[in-house]
JSON list of C-alpha atoms in Angstrom, two decimals:
[
{"chain": "A", "resi": 13, "resn": "MET", "atom": "CA", "xyz": [0.00, 0.00, 0.00]},
{"chain": "A", "resi": 14, "resn": "ARG", "atom": "CA", "xyz": [2.80, 2.39, 0.91]},
{"chain": "A", "resi": 15, "resn": "ALA", "atom": "CA", "xyz": [4.68, 1.65, -2.33]},
{"chain": "A", "resi": 16, "resn": "THR", "atom": "CA", "xyz": [1.57, 2.46, -4.35]},
{"chain": "A", "resi": 17, "resn": "GLY", "atom": "CA", "xyz": [1.26, 5.83, -2.62]},
{"chain": "A", "resi": 18, "resn": "MET", "atom": "CA", "xyz": [4.92, 6.63, -3.28]},
{"chain": "A", "resi": 19, "resn": "LEU", "atom": "CA", "xyz": [4.54, 5.64, -6.92]},
{"chain": "A", "resi": 20, "resn": "ALA", "atom": "CA", "xyz": [1.54, 7.96, -7.27]},
{"chain": "A", "resi": 21, "resn": "VAL", "atom": "CA", "xyz": [3.53, 10.86, -5.78]},
{"chain": "A", "resi": 22, "resn": "VAL", "atom": "CA", "xyz": [6.49, 10.21, -8.11]},
{"chain": "A", "resi": 23, "resn": "VAL", "atom": "CA", "xyz": [4.23, 10.06, -11.17]},
{"chain": "A", "resi": 24, "resn": "ALA", "atom": "CA", "xyz": [2.44, 13.27, -10.15]},
{"chain": "A", "resi": 25, "resn": "MET", "atom": "CA", "xyz": [5.77, 15.05, -9.67]},
{"chain": "A", "resi": 26, "resn": "ALA", "atom": "CA", "xyz": [7.00, 13.88, -13.06]},
{"chain": "A", "resi": 27, "resn": "LEU", "atom": "CA", "xyz": [3.85, 15.04, -14.81]},
{"chain": "A", "resi": 28, "resn": "THR", "atom": "CA", "xyz": [3.94, 18.51, -13.27]},
{"chain": "A", "resi": 29, "resn": "GLY", "atom": "CA", "xyz": [7.30, 19.08, -14.94]},
{"chain": "A", "resi": 30, "resn": "CYS", "atom": "CA", "xyz": [6.00, 18.09, -18.37]},
{"chain": "A", "resi": 31, "resn": "TYR", "atom": "CA", "xyz": [5.43, 20.54, -21.17]},
{"chain": "A", "resi": 32, "resn": "THR", "atom": "CA", "xyz": [1.81, 21.04, -22.12]},
{"chain": "A", "resi": 33, "resn": "VAL", "atom": "CA", "xyz": [0.69, 23.01, -25.15]},
{"chain": "A", "resi": 34, "resn": "ASP", "atom": "CA", "xyz": [-0.94, 26.28, -24.09]},
{"chain": "A", "resi": 35, "resn": "GLN", "atom": "CA", "xyz": [-0.99, 28.87, -26.89]},
{"chain": "A", "resi": 36, "resn": "ASN", "atom": "CA", "xyz": [-2.46, 31.60, -24.68]},
{"chain": "A", "resi": 37, "resn": "ARG", "atom": "CA", "xyz": [0.22, 31.17, -22.02]},
{"chain": "A", "resi": 38, "resn": "PHE", "atom": "CA", "xyz": [2.92, 31.17, -24.71]},
{"chain": "A", "resi": 39, "resn": "SER", "atom": "CA", "xyz": [1.52, 34.37, -26.25]},
{"chain": "A", "resi": 40, "resn": "THR", "atom": "CA", "xyz": [1.44, 36.06, -22.84]},
{"chain": "A", "resi": 41, "resn": "PHE", "atom": "CA", "xyz": [5.01, 34.94, -22.16]},
{"chain": "A", "resi": 42, "resn": "VAL", "atom": "CA", "xyz": [6.26, 36.36, -25.48]},
{"chain": "A", "resi": 43, "resn": "ALA", "atom": "CA", "xyz": [4.38, 39.65, -24.95]},
{"chain": "A", "resi": 44, "resn": "GLY", "atom": "CA", "xyz": [6.17, 40.02, -21.61]},
{"chain": "A", "resi": 45, "resn": "THR", "atom": "CA", "xyz": [9.54, 39.21, -23.14]},
{"chain": "A", "resi": 46, "resn": "VAL", "atom": "CA", "xyz": [9.66, 41.35, -26.30]},
{"chain": "A", "resi": 47, "resn": "THR", "atom": "CA", "xyz": [7.58, 44.33, -27.38]},
{"chain": "A", "resi": 48, "resn": "PRO", "atom": "CA", "xyz": [7.45, 46.40, -30.57]},
{"chain": "A", "resi": 49, "resn": "GLY", "atom": "CA", "xyz": [9.55, 49.53, -30.30]},
{"chain": "A", "resi": 50, "resn": "MET", "atom": "CA", "xyz": [12.35, 47.99, -28.26]},
{"chain": "A", "resi": 51, "resn": "PRO", "atom": "CA", "xyz": [15.86, 47.79, -29.74]},
{"chain": "A", "resi": 52, "resn": "MET", "atom": "CA", "xyz": [16.15, 44.69, -31.97]},
{"chain": "A", "resi": 53, "resn": "GLU", "atom": "CA", "xyz": [19.44, 43.75, -30.31]},
{"chain": "A", "resi": 54, "resn": "GLN", "atom": "CA", "xyz": [17.75, 43.73, -26.89]},
{"chain": "A", "resi": 55, "resn": "ALA", "atom": "CA", "xyz": [14.87, 41.62, -28.25]},
{"chain": "A", "resi": 56, "resn": "LEU", "atom": "CA", "xyz": [17.32, 39.04, -29.61]},
{"chain": "A", "resi": 57, "resn": "VAL", "atom": "CA", "xyz": [19.24, 38.92, -26.32]},
{"chain": "A", "resi": 58, "resn": "ARG", "atom": "CA", "xyz": [16.00, 38.35, -24.40]},
{"chain": "A", "resi": 59, "resn": "MET", "atom": "CA", "xyz": [14.77, 35.63, -26.74]},
{"chain": "A", "resi": 60, "resn": "THR", "atom": "CA", "xyz": [18.14, 33.86, -26.62]},
{"chain": "A", "resi": 61, "resn": "ALA", "atom": "CA", "xyz": [18.16, 34.06, -22.81]},
{"chain": "A", "resi": 62, "resn": "GLU", "atom": "CA", "xyz": [14.78, 32.29, -22.84]},
{"chain": "A", "resi": 63, "resn": "GLY", "atom": "CA", "xyz": [16.18, 29.38, -24.86]},
{"chain": "A", "resi": 64, "resn": "PHE", "atom": "CA", "xyz": [15.22, 30.45, -28.38]},
{"chain": "A", "resi": 65, "resn": "TYR", "atom": "CA", "xyz": [17.48, 30.12, -31.41]},
{"chain": "A", "resi": 66, "resn": "CYS", "atom": "CA", "xyz": [17.06, 33.20, -33.59]},
{"chain": "A", "resi": 67, "resn": "ASP", "atom": "CA", "xyz": [18.02, 32.91, -37.27]},
{"chain": "A", "resi": 68, "resn": "GLY", "atom": "CA", "xyz": [18.99, 36.32, -38.61]},
{"chain": "A", "resi": 69, "resn": "LYS", "atom": "CA", "xyz": [19.48, 34.84, -42.08]},
{"chain": "A", "resi": 70, "resn": "ALA", "atom": "CA", "xyz": [15.74, 34.43, -42.61]},
{"chain": "A", "resi": 71, "resn": "ALA", "atom": "CA", "xyz": [14.09, 36.48, -45.35]},
{"chain": "A", "resi": 72, "resn": "PRO", "atom": "CA", "xyz": [14.34, 40.17, -44.44]},
{"chain": "A", "resi": 73, "resn": "PRO", "atom": "CA", "xyz": [12.89, 41.90, -42.57]},
{"chain": "A", "resi": 74, "resn": "ALA", "atom": "CA", "xyz": [11.85, 38.95, -40.34]},
{"chain": "A", "resi": 75, "resn": "ILE", "atom": "CA", "xyz": [14.02, 37.08, -37.87]},
{"chain": "A", "resi": 76, "resn": "VAL", "atom": "CA", "xyz": [12.67, 33.64, -36.98]},
{"chain": "A", "resi": 77, "resn": "CYS", "atom": "CA", "xyz": [13.15, 32.51, -33.36]},
{"chain": "A", "resi": 78, "resn": "THR", "atom": "CA", "xyz": [12.35, 28.90, -32.41]},
{"chain": "A", "resi": 79, "resn": "ARG", "atom": "CA", "xyz": [12.51, 26.83, -29.25]},
{"chain": "A", "resi": 80, "resn": "SER", "atom": "CA", "xyz": [11.95, 23.09, -28.88]},
{"chain": "A", "resi": 81, "resn": "GLN", "atom": "CA", "xyz": [10.00, 21.75, -25.90]},
{"chain": "A", "resi": 82, "resn": "GLN", "atom": "CA", "xyz": [10.30, 18.07, -25.03]},
{"chain": "A", "resi": 83, "resn": "ARG", "atom": "CA", "xyz": [7.24, 16.17, -23.84]},
{"chain": "A", "resi": 84, "resn": "ILE", "atom": "CA", "xyz": [6.98, 13.13, -21.57]},
{"chain": "A", "resi": 85, "resn": "PHE", "atom": "CA", "xyz": [5.63, 11.02, -24.42]},
{"chain": "A", "resi": 86, "resn": "PRO", "atom": "CA", "xyz": [7.79, 10.60, -27.51]},
{"chain": "A", "resi": 87, "resn": "GLY", "atom": "CA", "xyz": [7.74, 13.79, -29.48]},
{"chain": "A", "resi": 88, "resn": "SER", "atom": "CA", "xyz": [8.44, 17.45, -29.12]},
{"chain": "A", "resi": 89, "resn": "CYS", "atom": "CA", "xyz": [6.82, 20.81, -29.73]},
{"chain": "A", "resi": 90, "resn": "ILE", "atom": "CA", "xyz": [8.26, 23.81, -31.54]},
{"chain": "A", "resi": 91, "resn": "GLU", "atom": "CA", "xyz": [7.47, 27.33, -30.40]},
{"chain": "A", "resi": 92, "resn": "GLN", "atom": "CA", "xyz": [8.12, 29.98, -33.04]},
{"chain": "A", "resi": 93, "resn": "VAL", "atom": "CA", "xyz": [8.19, 33.77, -32.90]},
{"chain": "A", "resi": 94, "resn": "ASN", "atom": "CA", "xyz": [8.84, 35.94, -35.96]},
{"chain": "A", "resi": 95, "resn": "LEU", "atom": "CA", "xyz": [10.42, 39.31, -35.21]},
{"chain": "A", "resi": 96, "resn": "SER", "atom": "CA", "xyz": [10.05, 42.02, -37.87]},
{"chain": "A", "resi": 97, "resn": "ARG", "atom": "CA", "xyz": [12.35, 45.00, -38.09]},
{"chain": "A", "resi": 98, "resn": "ALA", "atom": "CA", "xyz": [10.98, 48.53, -38.21]},
{"chain": "A", "resi": 99, "resn": "GLY", "atom": "CA", "xyz": [12.33, 51.43, -40.23]},
{"chain": "A", "resi": 100, "resn": "SER", "atom": "CA", "xyz": [16.13, 51.41, -40.09]},
{"chain": "A", "resi": 101, "resn": "GLY", "atom": "CA", "xyz": [16.15, 47.82, -38.83]},
{"chain": "A", "resi": 102, "resn": "LYS", "atom": "CA", "xyz": [17.51, 48.63, -35.38]},
{"chain": "A", "resi": 103, "resn": "THR", "atom": "CA", "xyz": [14.07, 48.57, -33.77]},
{"chain": "A", "resi": 104, "resn": "LEU", "atom": "CA", "xyz": [11.59, 45.73, -33.32]},
{"chain": "A", "resi": 105, "resn": "GLY", "atom": "CA", "xyz": [8.57, 46.53, -35.47]},
{"chain": "A", "resi": 106, "resn": "ALA", "atom": "CA", "xyz": [6.21, 43.59, -34.99]},
{"chain": "A", "resi": 107, "resn": "VAL", "atom": "CA", "xyz": [6.04, 40.30, -33.10]},
{"chain": "A", "resi": 108, "resn": "ASP", "atom": "CA", "xyz": [4.23, 37.43, -34.83]},
{"chain": "A", "resi": 109, "resn": "ILE", "atom": "CA", "xyz": [3.58, 34.43, -32.59]},
{"chain": "A", "resi": 110, "resn": "ALA", "atom": "CA", "xyz": [3.09, 31.27, -34.65]},
{"chain": "A", "resi": 111, "resn": "PRO", "atom": "CA", "xyz": [0.87, 28.40, -33.47]},
{"chain": "A", "resi": 112, "resn": "ILE", "atom": "CA", "xyz": [2.78, 25.81, -31.44]},
{"chain": "A", "resi": 113, "resn": "LYS", "atom": "CA", "xyz": [3.51, 22.74, -33.60]},
{"chain": "A", "resi": 114, "resn": "CYS", "atom": "CA", "xyz": [3.99, 19.29, -32.07]},
{"chain": "A", "resi": 115, "resn": "VAL", "atom": "CA", "xyz": [5.55, 16.24, -33.69]},
{"chain": "A", "resi": 116, "resn": "HIS", "atom": "CA", "xyz": [4.79, 12.76, -32.39]},
{"chain": "A", "resi": 117, "resn": "TRP", "atom": "CA", "xyz": [7.27, 9.97, -33.01]}
]
């Protein structure tokens, strides 16, 4: 009986650390991390600090930032944010948050 209780606690702890897809939470997170009008360099530093890989070689004026999230079951999810330059290119013009895409193996 005691072993069953411990197993339930371990499983519950493992599941609380799992990634779950929540587009609204992701959008809120991004909005709190980068905002239009901030220096593009600062936006890239913030996104990188949050675990995103930002590809500056993407078609101008957009910079594509992606982050992979592992799930407990085989597969992963990709979070993507497209950052558009404004005017001279030194300022963040727009933030486009793509739908989270998950791949199951």
